[in-house]
Structures are given as structure tokens and as C-alpha cells.
Amino acid sequence: MPAFILQFAHCHEDFRLAELDALSELEGVAVRYDAAGYSAESPILVVEMDSAASAAKLVRRAILIRSVSEYWGSGATYAELFAEVKRTPGRWNEFMQKSFKFTVEGFGRSLTQKEKVAVIESFSFLGFEGPIRMKDAEAEFLVCEEYGETDLPVPPETPKKLWFGRIVGRGSRHLIDVFDVKKRKYLGNTTMDAELSLVMANQALALPGTLVYDPFMGTGSFLLTCAHFGACSMGSDIDGRQIRGTAGFRRGVNGISANVAQYQVADRVLGSAVFDISRNPWRAGALFDAIVTDPPYGVRAGAKRLGRKNGTVPQKSFTVIDGVENYKRSDYYPPTVAYEMSAVVSDLLAFAAERLVVGGRLVYWLPTVADEYEPEDVPLHPALRLVANSEQPFGSWSRRLITMVKVAASPEGAGPQEAAHDPAHKNFRDKYFNRFEPL
Amino acid sequence: MRLITHNMLKCHVKNCTDPDKQFPLRFKDVQLEQIDAERNNEFLVRMLPRIDWPALSKTTKELDITLPETVPGNPEDDEEFLQALHTAILETHIKQGSMLCDGCGHEYKITNGIPNMLLAEHEI
């Protein structure tokens, strides 16, 4: 299969291959690459796909891929690169008379306009006769000089590698601006940033015809991004104020319906409800194609569930106020207790195992303590297979975007597997407020 | 709240477990609104196996909404059926009212299209 150059955006390195795999699956484009040989230090990954059309299709929804190019050559020096390009002169003919554009970029070093022009002129051996067009050129070429990142105050003098190709497709990074939370009509203090909300929609394989659910919807970010890609979405939360808009940062905009209108996804954001996911009213059976969520870690949003402290009896339900039993009044709010992180996650897996269709995906954030984390911390379940685990580091703690796929109907009485030791995310809230010092 | 959501929700009060009573929830004092939505046949056809048809049938009758009694053999080719299904489950919104459980009597209120399904202290 012909080779192509993927040019990644310079962020969220640990999420790149996971998104690539998700895109391959949701677009139905086979892609071959050497995962073991790939280092996140490089913005370039060479892959094999069957055609330029497939390549363009693969990246069209990508959030972490900037462009995909037909591989024309690479090398440690321009001499090496030119030698490789000159081995396939046959492919230059197609572009002889076409308008063209060269984009020259340095990774790890800024190139001056003068340097870029010199590079472009060094490619004159291609013999293109068409006009140069900065906008809407018929053929676009990418030269990437990979210097790599360094801790030194000056960038490296010589590049590690040089890459050259013909751009055949671009990703959808422009969506980050479209969904920018600063521009969003309604948000809350736990609203996920646009970039990662969009990556999650790709991890979930959100597609027209699918139904996605968020059990900790907050202000509904994932309902929006999944709906943008054509999926229908539903959400719920124990806190109705976040949904209705009485607790968010921008009051008076009617909550998530303001966002639904802003992004024109009213036809696909099907609804939201107020309930505790640990005591949920969904009927039995496989209902959802994907569950996409950021469960509360107990830090900014108190992770809570319905319940009363051990040993107490229901007290306030039946108190009669103004002739009506308390629990029937519109201002009644049932008591809640803390919902410990490892229980949140364990329950989430059990729920996903039951309510996902086979082949459906669970995509969720797992907070973890950097010094304590071990891969065995990631909870497993017999009905779910772990597909991806990408880390977003914050210093002493990280959160990991976990993707699991349901592989089988849940065996009778099967539950999440107990870890041999306490995972790093157990009692996460206490650890966070203790600044991750040993308790 | 759309009827597709209602078709997936049951009463979950502690000890309310009679499947014939806890689902579907019965609408009470509802204000409906029809809002046009773009039809996606692929979504309708994929959701069909997940929809509880007898429950949907029962509910649409209660609300005076037309829906065929049974699902046709080849629903993906039946435009009329798909349009009727689309209107019923995706374009019919319950804005206000409540959902009643025939089993335990719990009343779940719907405000501005959002149902409150939190359980009281004694119901968990």
C-alpha cells in the first residue's frame, strides 16, 4: 500500500494513536503503521493506506491530525530527500501545469521567510511550470523540517529529519474554534475544553444513526460534539441545575438548550433527565451505542449519590409542609452521600456492560495520581475490552481517557474485576485536597 | 422530553418491580409540543429493535398519536411508517406534566421538558 505522512498537532501526544485507530474504524479506512516504532516526540507518522482518497477520508474528522500527505521523500539531509524524490519522477507529470503551493514548516525551530523561500527554490528540479497560488492551489506540497524539541535555550542547528509530500487531506482542527468554551452560550465550571470534547466524540465512534449517552452530563459538552458528528445524544445528571441553567456561569440562557441552539443540533440532542446514575430508571437491555462521560472526581463537582448516612432512617420524606408530604413538594431535594471515585468507576463499567450494544464503546476520564499509577489500576470487566488509555498530565495528578468496547453480552452475575491492590484513583478527592502527599 | 426517551425509562422505586406496572410510565396532565426535526432513516431503523413497541403503542394511544399497530416486515423501505415513527418518537415533546407509575404511584414531574427522576429518601 502507498505511504502517507500524517502531521500531528503539537499537543495531547498520548492521544494521537488512539484517535487514529478510532478514525480508521469509524471511517472504514484500513491504515497500517508501526506503533512500536513511533515516538510522540515526532510530529510525523508514516502510515500505509490504499489511496489518497482513503487518506483524505481518514483524517477529515481528526482533531489531533493537521494534514495527511502522499509520501514523496524524506532524509537526514536535503541531498538524501531529493535523491528519494527523484526516484519517482513519473508522479511529477500530473502537476506540471497545475497551480501549486509549497508550505515549509519547522518543528522545534521557527524558519524565517528567507529560509523558507530558499527551501522552496531548492525544489525547482521538479520543473513545475504552473503558477504559484497561495490560496486554492490545485496542488499543495508540505516540507517539514523536524528539529525536535530540546530543553536548551536555542533550537538545534540541524534537523533530525526532513519530510516532503503532497497534501491530500486535512483534519478538522477548525472545530476547536467553533466549539470554543469561551464562545459557548452556556457553560459551567466543569465544562470540558472543546479539543478534548471533540476527541472523545471520535473515540466514541459517534456517527449518524448512533445513540450516545452521558450519565454525568453537566452542561452537555459531549452531547453537543457527538451530535455534531451526526449521532443522537441523551444525557442525565443528579444535579438538575446544571442542565436547566440555574447554576451555570451564564444565567438566563436556559441552560443546555442555549448550546443546542448555538450549534444547531436540536434535532439530535434528544433529551436530558435528572437522576442518580447509581439508581437509574433505564429499562433493561442494550440501549446505547456509546457512553461518553467525565465522571465527577469529587474535587470541583462533589461526587454524590442518593442515600443517607448509615444507621439513620428516612426522616424528612414524610414531613407534611403546607398540607403536602415533603417528598412530593417541588422543592424537595433528597439527601445525598459521597460517591467515592473507585465506586463511581466500578459502577460505570457495570452499567456500560449492561446498557451498551455489543460493539458499543465506553469513553470516560479516569483521574489518577502520577506517582502511584500503575496500568493495573484501570478497571476491567469481563464484557468489556480495553481499547485505549491516553494520559493528560497535570503534574502530580493526571487524567486518563479510557476507551473500552463491549465484546459480549454480560455473563450472569459478572461484575468488574477487583484489583489486587487499591488503585491510585481510590479516594481521589482526599488525595487531591491533601496535595497528593502520602496520607 | 421526547417519546423515544420515555420508551426507555421505567419506575425504579425500591420494591416496585412488577414489569407490567413499572413500564411504561403513564403520562398525566401533559402539555405536548410538536417540533419539526430532520428525519434520519438510518437512526430510526437502528433504534427499532431497541424500542419496546407494545409500550410505545400503548403510550401513543394514550396521547392520541397515530402509530401503526405493528412494525412492518421491511421498515427500512416503508417511508410512510418511518415518517409516522419519526413524528411520534422524535418530534413529539412533553414539555410539562408528569409520569405516573401504575405499580407504586410515584409521580415523576416533567418541567420544561426535563423529567425529574430523583428518588425520595424512602424509595432507595
mmCIF file with all atom_site columns, C-alpha atoms in Angstrom, chain A residues 116-238:
data_model
loop_
_atom_site.group_PDB
_atom_site.id
_atom_site.type_symbol
_atom_site.label_atom_id
_atom_site.label_alt_id
_atom_site.label_comp_id
_atom_site.label_asym_id
_atom_site.label_entity_id
_atom_site.label_seq_id
_atom_site.pdbx_PDB_ins_code
_atom_site.Cartn_x
_atom_site.Cartn_y
_atom_site.Cartn_z
_atom_site.occupancy
_atom_site.B_iso_or_equiv
_atom_site.pdbx_formal_charge
_atom_site.auth_seq_id
_atom_site.auth_comp_id
_atom_site.auth_asym_id
_atom_site.auth_atom_id
_atom_site.pdbx_PDB_model_num
ATOM 1   C CA . LYS A 1 116 ? 11.556  29.041 3.590   1.00 0.00 ? 116 LYS A CA 1
ATOM 2   C CA . VAL A 1 117 ? 11.979  30.662 0.179   1.00 0.00 ? 117 VAL A CA 1
ATOM 3   C CA . ALA A 1 118 ? 15.412  29.068 -0.150  1.00 0.00 ? 118 ALA A CA 1
ATOM 4   C CA . VAL A 1 119 ? 13.938  25.657 0.596   1.00 0.00 ? 119 VAL A CA 1
ATOM 5   C CA . ILE A 1 120 ? 11.163  26.118 -1.947  1.00 0.00 ? 120 ILE A CA 1
ATOM 6   C CA . GLU A 1 121 ? 13.633  27.178 -4.610  1.00 0.00 ? 121 GLU A CA 1
ATOM 7   C CA . SER A 1 122 ? 15.716  24.083 -3.932  1.00 0.00 ? 122 SER A CA 1
ATOM 8   C CA . PHE A 1 123 ? 12.774  22.043 -5.216  1.00 0.00 ? 123 PHE A CA 1
ATOM 9   C CA . SER A 1 124 ? 12.898  23.706 -8.638  1.00 0.00 ? 124 SER A CA 1
ATOM 10  C CA . PHE A 1 125 ? 14.259  20.451 -10.052 1.00 0.00 ? 125 PHE A CA 1
ATOM 11  C CA . LEU A 1 126 ? 10.631  19.283 -10.065 1.00 0.00 ? 126 LEU A CA 1
ATOM 12  C CA . GLY A 1 127 ? 10.203  21.604 -13.033 1.00 0.00 ? 127 GLY A CA 1
ATOM 13  C CA . PHE A 1 128 ? 6.667   22.743 -12.231 1.00 0.00 ? 128 PHE A CA 1
ATOM 14  C CA . GLU A 1 129 ? 5.529   25.274 -14.792 1.00 0.00 ? 129 GLU A CA 1
ATOM 15  C CA . GLY A 1 130 ? 2.186   26.229 -13.319 1.00 0.00 ? 130 GLY A CA 1
ATOM 16  C CA . PRO A 1 131 ? 1.567   29.433 -11.363 1.00 0.00 ? 131 PRO A CA 1
ATOM 17  C CA . ILE A 1 132 ? 2.186   29.667 -7.637  1.00 0.00 ? 132 ILE A CA 1
ATOM 18  C CA . ARG A 1 133 ? -1.054  30.230 -5.742  1.00 0.00 ? 133 ARG A CA 1
ATOM 19  C CA . MET A 1 134 ? -1.194  30.937 -2.027  1.00 0.00 ? 134 MET A CA 1
ATOM 20  C CA . LYS A 1 135 ? -4.909  30.249 -1.970  1.00 0.00 ? 135 LYS A CA 1
ATOM 21  C CA . ASP A 1 136 ? -6.781  27.412 -3.688  1.00 0.00 ? 136 ASP A CA 1
ATOM 22  C CA . ALA A 1 137 ? -3.746  25.940 -5.397  1.00 0.00 ? 137 ALA A CA 1
ATOM 23  C CA . GLU A 1 138 ? -4.506  22.759 -7.298  1.00 0.00 ? 138 GLU A CA 1
ATOM 24  C CA . ALA A 1 139 ? -1.554  21.014 -5.713  1.00 0.00 ? 139 ALA A CA 1
ATOM 25  C CA . GLU A 1 140 ? -0.146  21.670 -2.249  1.00 0.00 ? 140 GLU A CA 1
ATOM 26  C CA . PHE A 1 141 ? 3.168   20.402 -1.026  1.00 0.00 ? 141 PHE A CA 1
ATOM 27  C CA . LEU A 1 142 ? 4.457   20.149 2.508   1.00 0.00 ? 142 LEU A CA 1
ATOM 28  C CA . VAL A 1 143 ? 8.070   20.342 3.591   1.00 0.00 ? 143 VAL A CA 1
ATOM 29  C CA . CYS A 1 144 ? 8.596   19.616 7.271   1.00 0.00 ? 144 CYS A CA 1
ATOM 30  C CA . GLU A 1 145 ? 11.992  20.171 8.877   1.00 0.00 ? 145 GLU A CA 1
ATOM 31  C CA . GLU A 1 146 ? 11.931  18.173 12.075  1.00 0.00 ? 146 GLU A CA 1
ATOM 32  C CA . TYR A 1 147 ? 14.427  19.622 14.536  1.00 0.00 ? 147 TYR A CA 1
ATOM 33  C CA . GLY A 1 148 ? 12.788  18.062 17.550  1.00 0.00 ? 148 GLY A CA 1
ATOM 34  C CA . GLU A 1 149 ? 12.244  19.651 20.916  1.00 0.00 ? 149 GLU A CA 1
ATOM 35  C CA . THR A 1 150 ? 15.035  20.464 23.273  1.00 0.00 ? 150 THR A CA 1
ATOM 36  C CA . ASP A 1 151 ? 15.439  21.877 26.775  1.00 0.00 ? 151 ASP A CA 1
ATOM 37  C CA . LEU A 1 152 ? 18.261  24.090 25.547  1.00 0.00 ? 152 LEU A CA 1
ATOM 38  C CA . PRO A 1 153 ? 17.629  27.819 25.114  1.00 0.00 ? 153 PRO A CA 1
ATOM 39  C CA . VAL A 1 154 ? 18.459  27.668 21.403  1.00 0.00 ? 154 VAL A CA 1
ATOM 40  C CA . PRO A 1 155 ? 16.896  25.315 18.875  1.00 0.00 ? 155 PRO A CA 1
ATOM 41  C CA . PRO A 1 156 ? 19.085  22.643 17.263  1.00 0.00 ? 156 PRO A CA 1
ATOM 42  C CA . GLU A 1 157 ? 21.193  23.767 14.289  1.00 0.00 ? 157 GLU A CA 1
ATOM 43  C CA . THR A 1 158 ? 20.488  20.800 12.072  1.00 0.00 ? 158 THR A CA 1
ATOM 44  C CA . PRO A 1 159 ? 17.225  18.962 11.643  1.00 0.00 ? 159 PRO A CA 1
ATOM 45  C CA . LYS A 1 160 ? 16.830  15.356 12.740  1.00 0.00 ? 160 LYS A CA 1
ATOM 46  C CA . LYS A 1 161 ? 14.803  14.579 9.658   1.00 0.00 ? 161 LYS A CA 1
ATOM 47  C CA . LEU A 1 162 ? 13.273  16.239 6.627   1.00 0.00 ? 162 LEU A CA 1
ATOM 48  C CA . TRP A 1 163 ? 9.941   15.242 5.146   1.00 0.00 ? 163 TRP A CA 1
ATOM 49  C CA . PHE A 1 164 ? 8.282   16.026 1.818   1.00 0.00 ? 164 PHE A CA 1
ATOM 50  C CA . GLY A 1 165 ? 4.876   15.153 0.487   1.00 0.00 ? 165 GLY A CA 1
ATOM 51  C CA . ARG A 1 166 ? 1.801   16.272 -1.383  1.00 0.00 ? 166 ARG A CA 1
ATOM 52  C CA . ILE A 1 167 ? -1.039  17.272 0.940   1.00 0.00 ? 167 ILE A CA 1
ATOM 53  C CA . VAL A 1 168 ? -4.154  15.248 0.142   1.00 0.00 ? 168 VAL A CA 1
ATOM 54  C CA . GLY A 1 169 ? -6.312  15.880 3.169   1.00 0.00 ? 169 GLY A CA 1
ATOM 55  C CA . ARG A 1 170 ? -6.775  17.965 6.270   1.00 0.00 ? 170 ARG A CA 1
ATOM 56  C CA . GLY A 1 171 ? -8.212  17.348 9.720   1.00 0.00 ? 171 GLY A CA 1
ATOM 57  C CA . SER A 1 172 ? -10.927 19.261 11.496  1.00 0.00 ? 172 SER A CA 1
ATOM 58  C CA . ARG A 1 173 ? -8.993  21.345 13.959  1.00 0.00 ? 173 ARG A CA 1
ATOM 59  C CA . HIS A 1 174 ? -11.115 24.333 12.954  1.00 0.00 ? 174 HIS A CA 1
ATOM 60  C CA . LEU A 1 175 ? -13.864 22.744 15.083  1.00 0.00 ? 175 LEU A CA 1
ATOM 61  C CA . ILE A 1 176 ? -11.865 23.595 18.188  1.00 0.00 ? 176 ILE A CA 1
ATOM 62  C CA . ASP A 1 177 ? -12.623 27.234 17.487  1.00 0.00 ? 177 ASP A CA 1
ATOM 63  C CA . VAL A 1 178 ? -16.261 26.511 16.632  1.00 0.00 ? 178 VAL A CA 1
ATOM 64  C CA . PHE A 1 179 ? -16.786 24.740 19.969  1.00 0.00 ? 179 PHE A CA 1
ATOM 65  C CA . ASP A 1 180 ? -14.510 27.012 21.989  1.00 0.00 ? 180 ASP A CA 1
ATOM 66  C CA . VAL A 1 181 ? -15.954 27.189 25.502  1.00 0.00 ? 181 VAL A CA 1
ATOM 67  C CA . LYS A 1 182 ? -15.187 30.905 25.645  1.00 0.00 ? 182 LYS A CA 1
ATOM 68  C CA . LYS A 1 183 ? -17.704 31.334 22.853  1.00 0.00 ? 183 LYS A CA 1
ATOM 69  C CA . ARG A 1 184 ? -20.219 28.898 24.205  1.00 0.00 ? 184 ARG A CA 1
ATOM 70  C CA . LYS A 1 185 ? -23.517 30.397 25.272  1.00 0.00 ? 185 LYS A CA 1
ATOM 71  C CA . TYR A 1 186 ? -23.779 28.258 28.411  1.00 0.00 ? 186 TYR A CA 1
ATOM 72  C CA . LEU A 1 187 ? -21.036 26.631 30.445  1.00 0.00 ? 187 LEU A CA 1
ATOM 73  C CA . GLY A 1 188 ? -20.240 25.524 33.962  1.00 0.00 ? 188 GLY A CA 1
ATOM 74  C CA . ASN A 1 189 ? -17.072 25.161 35.993  1.00 0.00 ? 189 ASN A CA 1
ATOM 75  C CA . THR A 1 190 ? -16.577 21.568 34.916  1.00 0.00 ? 190 THR A CA 1
ATOM 76  C CA . THR A 1 191 ? -17.223 22.083 31.203  1.00 0.00 ? 191 THR A CA 1
ATOM 77  C CA . MET A 1 192 ? -14.630 20.134 29.208  1.00 0.00 ? 192 MET A CA 1
ATOM 78  C CA . ASP A 1 193 ? -12.478 22.051 26.707  1.00 0.00 ? 193 ASP A CA 1
ATOM 79  C CA . ALA A 1 194 ? -13.506 21.866 23.079  1.00 0.00 ? 194 ALA A CA 1
ATOM 80  C CA . GLU A 1 195 ? -10.483 19.976 21.785  1.00 0.00 ? 195 GLU A CA 1
ATOM 81  C CA . LEU A 1 196 ? -10.852 17.019 24.115  1.00 0.00 ? 196 LEU A CA 1
ATOM 82  C CA . SER A 1 197 ? -14.651 17.017 23.874  1.00 0.00 ? 197 SER A CA 1
ATOM 83  C CA . LEU A 1 198 ? -14.221 16.542 20.135  1.00 0.00 ? 198 LEU A CA 1
ATOM 84  C CA . VAL A 1 199 ? -11.562 13.840 20.514  1.00 0.00 ? 199 VAL A CA 1
ATOM 85  C CA . MET A 1 200 ? -13.961 11.974 22.787  1.00 0.00 ? 200 MET A CA 1
ATOM 86  C CA . ALA A 1 201 ? -16.641 12.057 20.089  1.00 0.00 ? 201 ALA A CA 1
ATOM 87  C CA . ASN A 1 202 ? -14.135 10.331 17.774  1.00 0.00 ? 202 ASN A CA 1
ATOM 88  C CA . GLN A 1 203 ? -13.169 7.808  20.451  1.00 0.00 ? 203 GLN A CA 1
ATOM 89  C CA . ALA A 1 204 ? -16.863 7.027  20.880  1.00 0.00 ? 204 ALA A CA 1
ATOM 90  C CA . LEU A 1 205 ? -17.279 6.492  17.105  1.00 0.00 ? 205 LEU A CA 1
ATOM 91  C CA . ALA A 1 206 ? -20.142 8.996  17.093  1.00 0.00 ? 206 ALA A CA 1
ATOM 92  C CA . LEU A 1 207 ? -21.835 8.592  13.723  1.00 0.00 ? 207 LEU A CA 1
ATOM 93  C CA . PRO A 1 208 ? -25.214 9.276  12.117  1.00 0.00 ? 208 PRO A CA 1
ATOM 94  C CA . GLY A 1 209 ? -27.554 6.561  13.282  1.00 0.00 ? 209 GLY A CA 1
ATOM 95  C CA . THR A 1 210 ? -25.933 6.002  16.668  1.00 0.00 ? 210 THR A CA 1
ATOM 96  C CA . LEU A 1 211 ? -27.235 6.870  20.140  1.00 0.00 ? 211 LEU A CA 1
ATOM 97  C CA . VAL A 1 212 ? -24.787 8.236  22.701  1.00 0.00 ? 212 VAL A CA 1
ATOM 98  C CA . TYR A 1 213 ? -25.432 8.730  26.437  1.00 0.00 ? 213 TYR A CA 1
ATOM 99  C CA . ASP A 1 214 ? -23.673 10.783 29.105  1.00 0.00 ? 214 ASP A CA 1
ATOM 100 C CA . PRO A 1 215 ? -24.671 9.864  32.676  1.00 0.00 ? 215 PRO A CA 1
ATOM 101 C CA . PHE A 1 216 ? -22.779 12.829 34.184  1.00 0.00 ? 216 PHE A CA 1
ATOM 102 C CA . MET A 1 217 ? -23.743 15.361 31.548  1.00 0.00 ? 217 MET A CA 1
ATOM 103 C CA . GLY A 1 218 ? -23.197 18.599 33.494  1.00 0.00 ? 218 GLY A CA 1
ATOM 104 C CA . THR A 1 219 ? -23.554 21.283 30.831  1.00 0.00 ? 219 THR A CA 1
ATOM 105 C CA . GLY A 1 220 ? -23.735 18.758 27.997  1.00 0.00 ? 220 GLY A CA 1
ATOM 106 C CA . SER A 1 221 ? -20.425 19.178 26.116  1.00 0.00 ? 221 SER A CA 1
ATOM 107 C CA . PHE A 1 222 ? -20.321 15.616 24.835  1.00 0.00 ? 222 PHE A CA 1
ATOM 108 C CA . LEU A 1 223 ? -23.958 15.652 23.788  1.00 0.00 ? 223 LEU A CA 1
ATOM 109 C CA . LEU A 1 224 ? -23.034 18.585 21.553  1.00 0.00 ? 224 LEU A CA 1
ATOM 110 C CA . THR A 1 225 ? -19.861 17.235 19.974  1.00 0.00 ? 225 THR A CA 1
ATOM 111 C CA . CYS A 1 226 ? -21.306 13.774 19.355  1.00 0.00 ? 226 CYS A CA 1
ATOM 112 C CA . ALA A 1 227 ? -24.397 15.336 17.812  1.00 0.00 ? 227 ALA A CA 1
ATOM 113 C CA . HIS A 1 228 ? -22.170 17.489 15.627  1.00 0.00 ? 228 HIS A CA 1
ATOM 114 C CA . PHE A 1 229 ? -20.801 14.309 14.063  1.00 0.00 ? 229 PHE A CA 1
ATOM 115 C CA . GLY A 1 230 ? -24.299 13.043 13.412  1.00 0.00 ? 230 GLY A CA 1
ATOM 116 C CA . ALA A 1 231 ? -25.034 10.895 16.440  1.00 0.00 ? 231 ALA A CA 1
ATOM 117 C CA . CYS A 1 232 ? -28.134 11.397 18.558  1.00 0.00 ? 232 CYS A CA 1
ATOM 118 C CA . SER A 1 233 ? -27.384 12.025 22.204  1.00 0.00 ? 233 SER A CA 1
ATOM 119 C CA . MET A 1 234 ? -29.052 11.857 25.601  1.00 0.00 ? 234 MET A CA 1
ATOM 120 C CA . GLY A 1 235 ? -27.808 12.867 28.987  1.00 0.00 ? 235 GLY A CA 1
ATOM 121 C CA . SER A 1 236 ? -28.615 12.817 32.664  1.00 0.00 ? 236 SER A CA 1
ATOM 122 C CA . ASP A 1 237 ? -27.185 14.297 35.840  1.00 0.00 ? 237 ASP A CA 1
ATOM 123 C CA . ILE A 1 238 ? -28.011 14.172 39.535  1.00 0.00 ? 238 ILE A CA 1
#
